[in-house]
Amino acid sequence: MLEMELYSDVIKLISDIRHSKLHNSYDIAIHTEKLIEKLISEGKWNSAEDLMTLIKLRITRFANALPQEATSVNIMRHILKIIRDEYDSGFKNKGEGQQSAHHLGSTTMDDCEDYSKVLPSLKSSLLDNLAEYKVELESSADNIAAQALEHIHANEIILTVGKSSTVEKFLKYAAKSRKFQVVVVEAAPRFLGHLMASNLAKNNIETTVIPDSAVFAMMSRVNKVIIGTHTVLANGGLRAESGVHMVALAAKHYSIPIMVLAHMYKLSPMHLCSSEQDAFNICASPADVLPYSSGPLLDKVHVYNPVFDYVPPELVTLFISHQGGNAPSYVYRLLSELYHPDDQEL
Amino acid sequence: MDDKGKKGKKVGADGLTKKERRALKVETEKSTEINKSSTIEKLSHPKKHVIPPPVSDNNKRVDPEQRTPAKSSSNVDTVKAVISQNTNRKDAEKSEKISAASELSKAELKAQRRAVQEAQRQAKASQKVVTNDNQTPKNNIRSNAAEPPKRISPKKDLEKSPTKHRVQLFHHLYIEDFQVQSLKKYTINKDIHPAFLQLGAQYLSRSILGSNARCLAMLSALKTLIDDFQTPPKQEFCRSLESTLKTSMNHLKTCRPFAVSMTNALRRFKFFLTQIDTNLTDGAKQSSLQKRIDKYIEEEIVIAGQAISNEVNKKISDNDIILIYGYSSLILQILIDAEKAGKKFRVIVLDGRPLLEGREMLRRLVCANIECSYLLINAVSFVMGRVTKVLLGAHALLANGYVMSRTGTAQVALVANSFKKPVLVCCETYKFCERVQTDSFVYNEIADPDKVVTVDVSEKSSYLLNWRNNNYLTPLNLMYDVTPSDFVTAVVTEIAVLPCTSVPVILRMRPVE
C-alpha cells in the first residue's frame, strides 16, 4: 500500500502509456517532466540526495515496467543531471565561481561529492531550470522543423516510413516555400503511414503511398530518406519502427542519405545487448499479421509481429536535433553532455 | 453505356450493360465448371479441401465477378446463360484436363473454393429458373442488387479523372481507364474465343497469379482454341489460326501485360506453327499442335520443376531454416519434396502487402506438415539472423543477370545479402528473357491502387479510404521489382546451378526459332 502511494505518479504514467493514452513520445516527455516538477515542488525531500533517490526509484520502477520506453527515463535522467549541476553551482558560487575550460575534459573528476548537504535555494532554482527545460521540450519540434530548408531542396523526392509527428512538422515547414514529393512507406501492420500520407496530402504535399515491399523498387529515385526514431542508442544506432532497417539498407545500397530527426530526449545511454534482437524488441499481437479468421491454420504456425528494428550507426547519415545536425559518431559526446556519468547505469 | 443502362437501372448501378453482364456471366460460369472438373481430378492433394475458405482477400477479390451475373435484368437472360453454360461446359472440361494434371498452382485452390460457393448458388438459381419463371428470380435480383453499388462506385470516379492520381515516375505504365476499358472489349470483340475471354477476366481480376500458372492457363486456352478452330473457306489452317490467335492475344494484353513466360511460350508456339507439315489434314494438324503444346508443358515446366527440385534438395539439410517470400509454385514443390524426403527443416514465410500471396503458401505448406512461421516483410531483419538459406522464385531472369520478381523479393535478397545468407533463386529456363533492365521503373506493372488502401489485416480501417478526393494523394501498387545480381548467390535451373551472370549463356543455348 505504502509503495503504491509512493509511486502513484509514476504508476499512473505507466498505465497511461500502456493504455495508449499517450501515444507519441512528445506527450510522454511532457508528462514525465510535469511529474518530476510536481515531485520537486510537492514531494518530501530535504537534500539533493533525497530528491535524487526519489527520482532514481521512479526510474527503476519505470524501466522495469516498460523497458522499451526510453523517453521517460531519459527525461528523468537528464533532470538528475540538472539537479547535480544546480547543487554544484549552488555551492561553488560561494566558493570559487565559474569553472569552464577544463570542464570539457574532465567532467567525471571534480563533482563526485556527497549531495547530502541542505541547500535552501535549491528548490526554487530547480523549478526555474525545469521551466526552462520544459520550454526547450516544447519548442524542440519547431526548432527541428525550422532547419527543414537547410535539408530539402526544390523538386526532391523524399521517402519516409510510417508516422512521426516530428517528420510531419519538418516536411510541412519545408512545403511552405518549396515544392517536393514525398513517398510514404505504409509500415504494415500498423499502417501509420496511411495517416501520415493523408496528413501530408492535406497540406498540399504531393504524396505517394507505397506498401513496404516496394521500398527497394522506389529507392533508386529517392533523393533523401527522412525518418523519425523511437530511441537513439549510445553507439549512434537506432531503435526504430520495424521495417526501418531494410529501408536503411536499401538507401545504403543506392548511397542515399538517411536523416533521422531526433529530440534530445530520444538519446539513450543504452547499448544493444545482443546481435539477436530478442532482448531489445517487443512483439505486438500477431492478429494484425494473420487474422483470427484464418481458422485452424493458426494452431500450426508461429506468427510474429515485432515492433522495433535495430539500425546500426553506419547506416545513418545524420541526426538532426534542435541543436542542429550531428553525425552518429558524435552521439557519445551528446550523451555525456546530457547525462551525468554516474546516472548512465541505473 | 449510360443510355443503354436505362433498362438495367432497377437492377444495379454498376454501369454495365446487359450485354456486358451476359458476357461476364458466361465467363464466370464457365470458369466454375472448369474448376469443378479440376477439383475432381486433383486427387493428388486431397488435403487442400479440408481447410475452410479464409475470409481474407481471396474471396473478396472474386466477389464482384460473382455478383454481376446474378443481376441480369430479365429471366430470358438467365435462361440463355444457363443454356450457354451447358454448351460451354463440354469444351471447357476437355481443355482443363491437361492443365489440371500439370498443377495449376494458386489459382486452382482459390478456384476450387469459388467453385463450391458458386455451385451452391447456381444449384439454387437454376432450380428457380426451371420451376417457376415469374417470381423467384425477382427476389433474387433484389437481394443481390442491394449490396454492390458501393463497391463499384470508385470505378466511376476513375473514369472522371484519368490523369490525376498518377505517380509521375510511372506515367508510362498506367493503362487508360484500366478496368473499365477492357470490360467493354468483351462485347465489342466477337471473334475472340470464349476461353480467352474467360482467361482475360481471370488475368484482370488477378485470380490467376504467378507466371507459371498464367502460362499454363494460356496454353490450355490455346489448346481449346485449336480444338474448336475451323478453317474459314479458302484459307490455310495455320495462317488463319495465327490471325485468330493474334486478336485473342491482343485481348489478353489489354487485360494484363504478358508475363515473360507467356511471351516465350507463345513464341515457341508460333515456331511450331511454321514448322508444321502443310500436307496434313486439318485434324492432323490440330492434334499435332496439341501434342507439341503438351510436350512443351511437360518439358519446360513439369520436368524442369522436378529437376530444379532435385537440385535444391541436395542443398537442403536437416535443421535448416529456410526463408521464402510470397508464393511460388516451384518453391512449394521443392519444399514439399524435401519434406517427403524426410528432412527436418523449418520454413519462414515472409509476406508482402497488398497481394498477401504468402498466406496461400503458408496454407499449403502447413497442409504438407511443414513447420512454418509467418511474418510480414517489415520484420525481415528480425528473422534474417536465424535463417540459413533464402529461396526465392522469379518472374523472369533478364539477360544482364538481374532477377525480376514480385515486389519485395529484391528487398529480401538485399537484407539476406547484408546478413551474409545464401540466396538461391529457382527459375525454369523458359522464363529467361533477352531483355536487359537495371531498375524497376522502365518495365513494370501497376495494379489496382485501391488494394494498397484496403487494410485487411487488422480491424482498423485506413485513413486513405477516400484518397480520390485529394488530388495530392496517390497510392502506388507495383507488381514487380528487379533484384540486382550481386544479391543472388546462385540461380538454380533445370540445366545447372549457375551464377546470375550466366543467363546469356543459357539464352544462346536455346533452340533457334
GROMACS .gro file of C-alpha atoms in nm, chain A residues 157 179 181 186-221 241-251 253-254 275-278 281-283 287-297 300-306 308-310, chain B residues 51-56 166-170 325 346 352-354 356 359 362-363 366 370-383 385-386 407-411 414-415 418-419 438-442 444 452-460 462-464 470-478 480-484 486-487:
model
  160
  157ILE     CA    1   1.168   1.303  -5.374
  179LYS     CA    2   0.775   2.206  -5.387
  181GLN     CA    3   0.729   1.497  -5.341
  186GLU     CA    4   0.282   0.244  -4.517
  187ALA     CA    5   0.453   0.041  -4.241
  188ALA     CA    6   0.218  -0.256  -4.218
  189PRO     CA    7   0.078  -0.398  -3.994
  190ARG     CA    8   0.028  -0.073  -3.804
  191PHE     CA    9  -0.041   0.132  -4.116
  192LEU     CA   10   0.055   0.462  -3.959
  193GLY     CA   11   0.196   0.557  -4.296
  194HIS     CA   12  -0.160   0.595  -4.419
  195LEU     CA   13  -0.231   0.855  -4.154
  196MET     CA   14   0.094   1.032  -4.229
  197ALA     CA   15   0.017   1.038  -4.600
  198SER     CA   16  -0.330   1.178  -4.554
  199ASN     CA   17  -0.194   1.447  -4.320
  200LEU     CA   18   0.074   1.548  -4.569
  201ALA     CA   19  -0.166   1.550  -4.861
  202LYS     CA   20  -0.398   1.779  -4.670
  203ASN     CA   21  -0.109   2.025  -4.667
  204ASN     CA   22  -0.086   2.004  -5.044
  205ILE     CA   23   0.231   1.799  -5.049
  206GLU     CA   24   0.238   1.553  -5.334
  207THR     CA   25   0.229   1.220  -5.157
  208THR     CA   26   0.266   0.867  -5.283
  209VAL     CA   27   0.183   0.573  -5.060
  210ILE     CA   28   0.370   0.250  -5.123
  211PRO     CA   29   0.348  -0.085  -4.948
  212ASP     CA   30   0.655  -0.194  -4.752
  213SER     CA   31   0.752  -0.436  -5.022
  214ALA     CA   32   0.807  -0.166  -5.284
  215VAL     CA   33   1.079   0.019  -5.094
  216PHE     CA   34   1.369  -0.122  -5.290
  217ALA     CA   35   1.196  -0.057  -5.620
  218MET     CA   36   1.132   0.306  -5.533
  219MET     CA   37   1.458   0.378  -5.358
  220SER     CA   38   1.668   0.437  -5.666
  221ARG     CA   39   1.473   0.752  -5.746
  241GLU     CA   40   0.995   0.110  -3.615
  242SER     CA   41   1.020  -0.237  -3.760
  243GLY     CA   42   1.099  -0.219  -4.128
  244VAL     CA   43   1.335   0.076  -4.099
  245HIS     CA   44   1.641  -0.147  -4.117
  246MET     CA   45   1.553  -0.272  -4.463
  247VAL     CA   46   1.479   0.083  -4.572
  248ALA     CA   47   1.817   0.192  -4.441
  249LEU     CA   48   1.990  -0.095  -4.619
  250ALA     CA   49   1.819  -0.008  -4.945
  251ALA     CA   50   1.921   0.355  -4.902
  253HIS     CA   51   2.275   0.036  -5.145
  254TYR     CA   52   2.185   0.337  -5.354
  275SER     CA   53   2.301  -0.908  -3.209
  276GLU     CA   54   1.983  -1.107  -3.193
  277GLN     CA   55   1.713  -0.862  -3.121
  278ASP     CA   56   1.528  -1.060  -2.855
  281ASN     CA   57   1.248  -0.590  -2.915
  282ILE     CA   58   0.890  -0.649  -2.824
  283CYS     CA   59   0.630  -0.835  -3.025
  287ALA     CA   60  -0.361  -1.088  -3.503
  288ASP     CA   61  -0.258  -0.789  -3.711
  289VAL     CA   62  -0.033  -1.009  -3.921
  290LEU     CA   63  -0.255  -1.312  -3.963
  291PRO     CA   64  -0.618  -1.250  -3.872
  292TYR     CA   65  -0.810  -1.484  -3.645
  293SER     CA   66  -1.033  -1.568  -3.937
  294SER     CA   67  -0.754  -1.787  -4.074
  295GLY     CA   68  -0.902  -2.060  -3.858
  296PRO     CA   69  -0.725  -2.388  -3.788
  297LEU     CA   70  -0.414  -2.265  -3.965
  300LYS     CA   71   0.009  -2.477  -3.664
  301VAL     CA   72   0.215  -2.169  -3.739
  302HIS     CA   73   0.423  -1.922  -3.545
  303VAL     CA   74   0.328  -1.567  -3.624
  304TYR     CA   75   0.543  -1.275  -3.514
  305ASN     CA   76   0.478  -0.906  -3.512
  306PRO     CA   77   0.794  -0.733  -3.393
  308PHE     CA   78   1.124  -0.247  -3.344
  309ASP     CA   79   1.420  -0.278  -3.570
  310TYR     CA   80   1.781  -0.216  -3.482
  397ILE     CA   81  -0.904  -2.628  -4.499
  398PRO     CA   82  -1.203  -2.397  -4.490
  399PRO     CA   83  -1.204  -2.094  -4.712
  400PRO     CA   84  -1.044  -1.798  -4.541
  401VAL     CA   85  -1.234  -1.474  -4.503
  402SER     CA   86  -0.936  -1.296  -4.644
  512ARG     CA   87  -0.068   0.907  -6.110
  513VAL     CA   88   0.288   0.893  -5.996
  514GLN     CA   89   0.496   1.094  -6.240
  515LEU     CA   90   0.773   0.838  -6.249
  516PHE     CA   91   0.537   0.566  -6.362
  671TYR     CA   92   0.887  -1.479  -4.984
  692ARG     CA   93   1.168  -2.510  -4.075
  698GLY     CA   94   0.410  -0.856  -4.860
  699ARG     CA   95   0.102  -0.649  -4.897
  700PRO     CA   96  -0.119  -0.592  -5.088
  702LEU     CA   97  -0.051  -1.138  -4.943
  705ARG     CA   98  -0.086  -1.684  -4.688
  708LEU     CA   99   0.158  -2.094  -4.571
  709ARG     CA  100  -0.169  -2.281  -4.602
  712VAL     CA  101   0.106  -2.643  -4.334
  716ILE     CA  102   0.600  -2.846  -4.276
  717GLU     CA  103   0.676  -2.638  -3.970
  718CYS     CA  104   0.619  -2.273  -4.057
  719SER     CA  105   0.647  -1.922  -3.924
  720TYR     CA  106   0.475  -1.629  -4.083
  721LEU     CA  107   0.577  -1.264  -4.082
  722LEU     CA  108   0.524  -0.956  -4.290
  723ILE     CA  109   0.815  -0.822  -4.487
  724ASN     CA  110   0.886  -0.538  -4.244
  725ALA     CA  111   1.011  -0.799  -3.998
  726VAL     CA  112   1.268  -0.934  -4.240
  727SER     CA  113   1.563  -0.808  -4.034
  728PHE     CA  114   1.407  -0.954  -3.723
  729VAL     CA  115   1.429  -1.309  -3.855
  731GLY     CA  116   1.979  -1.363  -3.839
  732ARG     CA  117   1.840  -1.710  -3.774
  753THR     CA  118   0.777  -0.667  -5.538
  754GLY     CA  119   0.961  -0.726  -5.217
  755THR     CA  120   1.184  -1.001  -5.348
  756ALA     CA  121   1.468  -0.756  -5.407
  757GLN     CA  122   1.436  -0.634  -5.053
  760LEU     CA  123   1.917  -0.727  -5.006
  761VAL     CA  124   1.867  -0.797  -4.639
  764SER     CA  125   2.367  -0.789  -4.571
  765PHE     CA  126   2.331  -1.074  -4.322
  784THR     CA  127   1.852  -0.234  -6.423
  785ASP     CA  128   1.565  -0.067  -6.242
  786SER     CA  129   1.204  -0.141  -6.158
  787PHE     CA  130   1.067   0.156  -6.347
  788VAL     CA  131   1.101   0.104  -6.719
  790ASN     CA  132   0.672  -0.299  -6.467
  798VAL     CA  133  -0.297  -0.064  -5.118
  799VAL     CA  134  -0.559   0.130  -4.933
  800THR     CA  135  -0.770  -0.161  -4.815
  801VAL     CA  136  -0.641  -0.282  -4.484
  802ASP     CA  137  -0.749  -0.640  -4.448
  803VAL     CA  138  -0.500  -0.748  -4.187
  804SER     CA  139  -0.644  -0.566  -3.891
  805GLU     CA  140  -0.983  -0.435  -3.795
  806LYS     CA  141  -0.881  -0.074  -3.828
  808SER     CA  142  -0.736   0.301  -4.337
  809TYR     CA  143  -0.717   0.678  -4.331
  810LEU     CA  144  -0.685   0.675  -4.705
  816ASN     CA  145  -0.745   1.460  -5.250
  817ASN     CA  146  -0.550   1.521  -5.567
  818TYR     CA  147  -0.218   1.520  -5.388
  819LEU     CA  148  -0.259   1.165  -5.267
  820THR     CA  149  -0.158   0.865  -5.475
  821PRO     CA  150  -0.135   0.506  -5.361
  822LEU     CA  151   0.103   0.307  -5.578
  823ASN     CA  152   0.077  -0.066  -5.628
  824LEU     CA  153   0.374  -0.204  -5.818
  826TYR     CA  154   0.739  -0.642  -5.976
  827ASP     CA  155   1.083  -0.536  -5.877
  828VAL     CA  156   1.425  -0.612  -6.012
  829THR     CA  157   1.688  -0.773  -5.792
  830PRO     CA  158   2.050  -0.690  -5.878
  832ASP     CA  159   2.500  -0.908  -5.662
  833PHE     CA  160   2.242  -1.017  -5.409
   0.00000   0.00000   0.00000
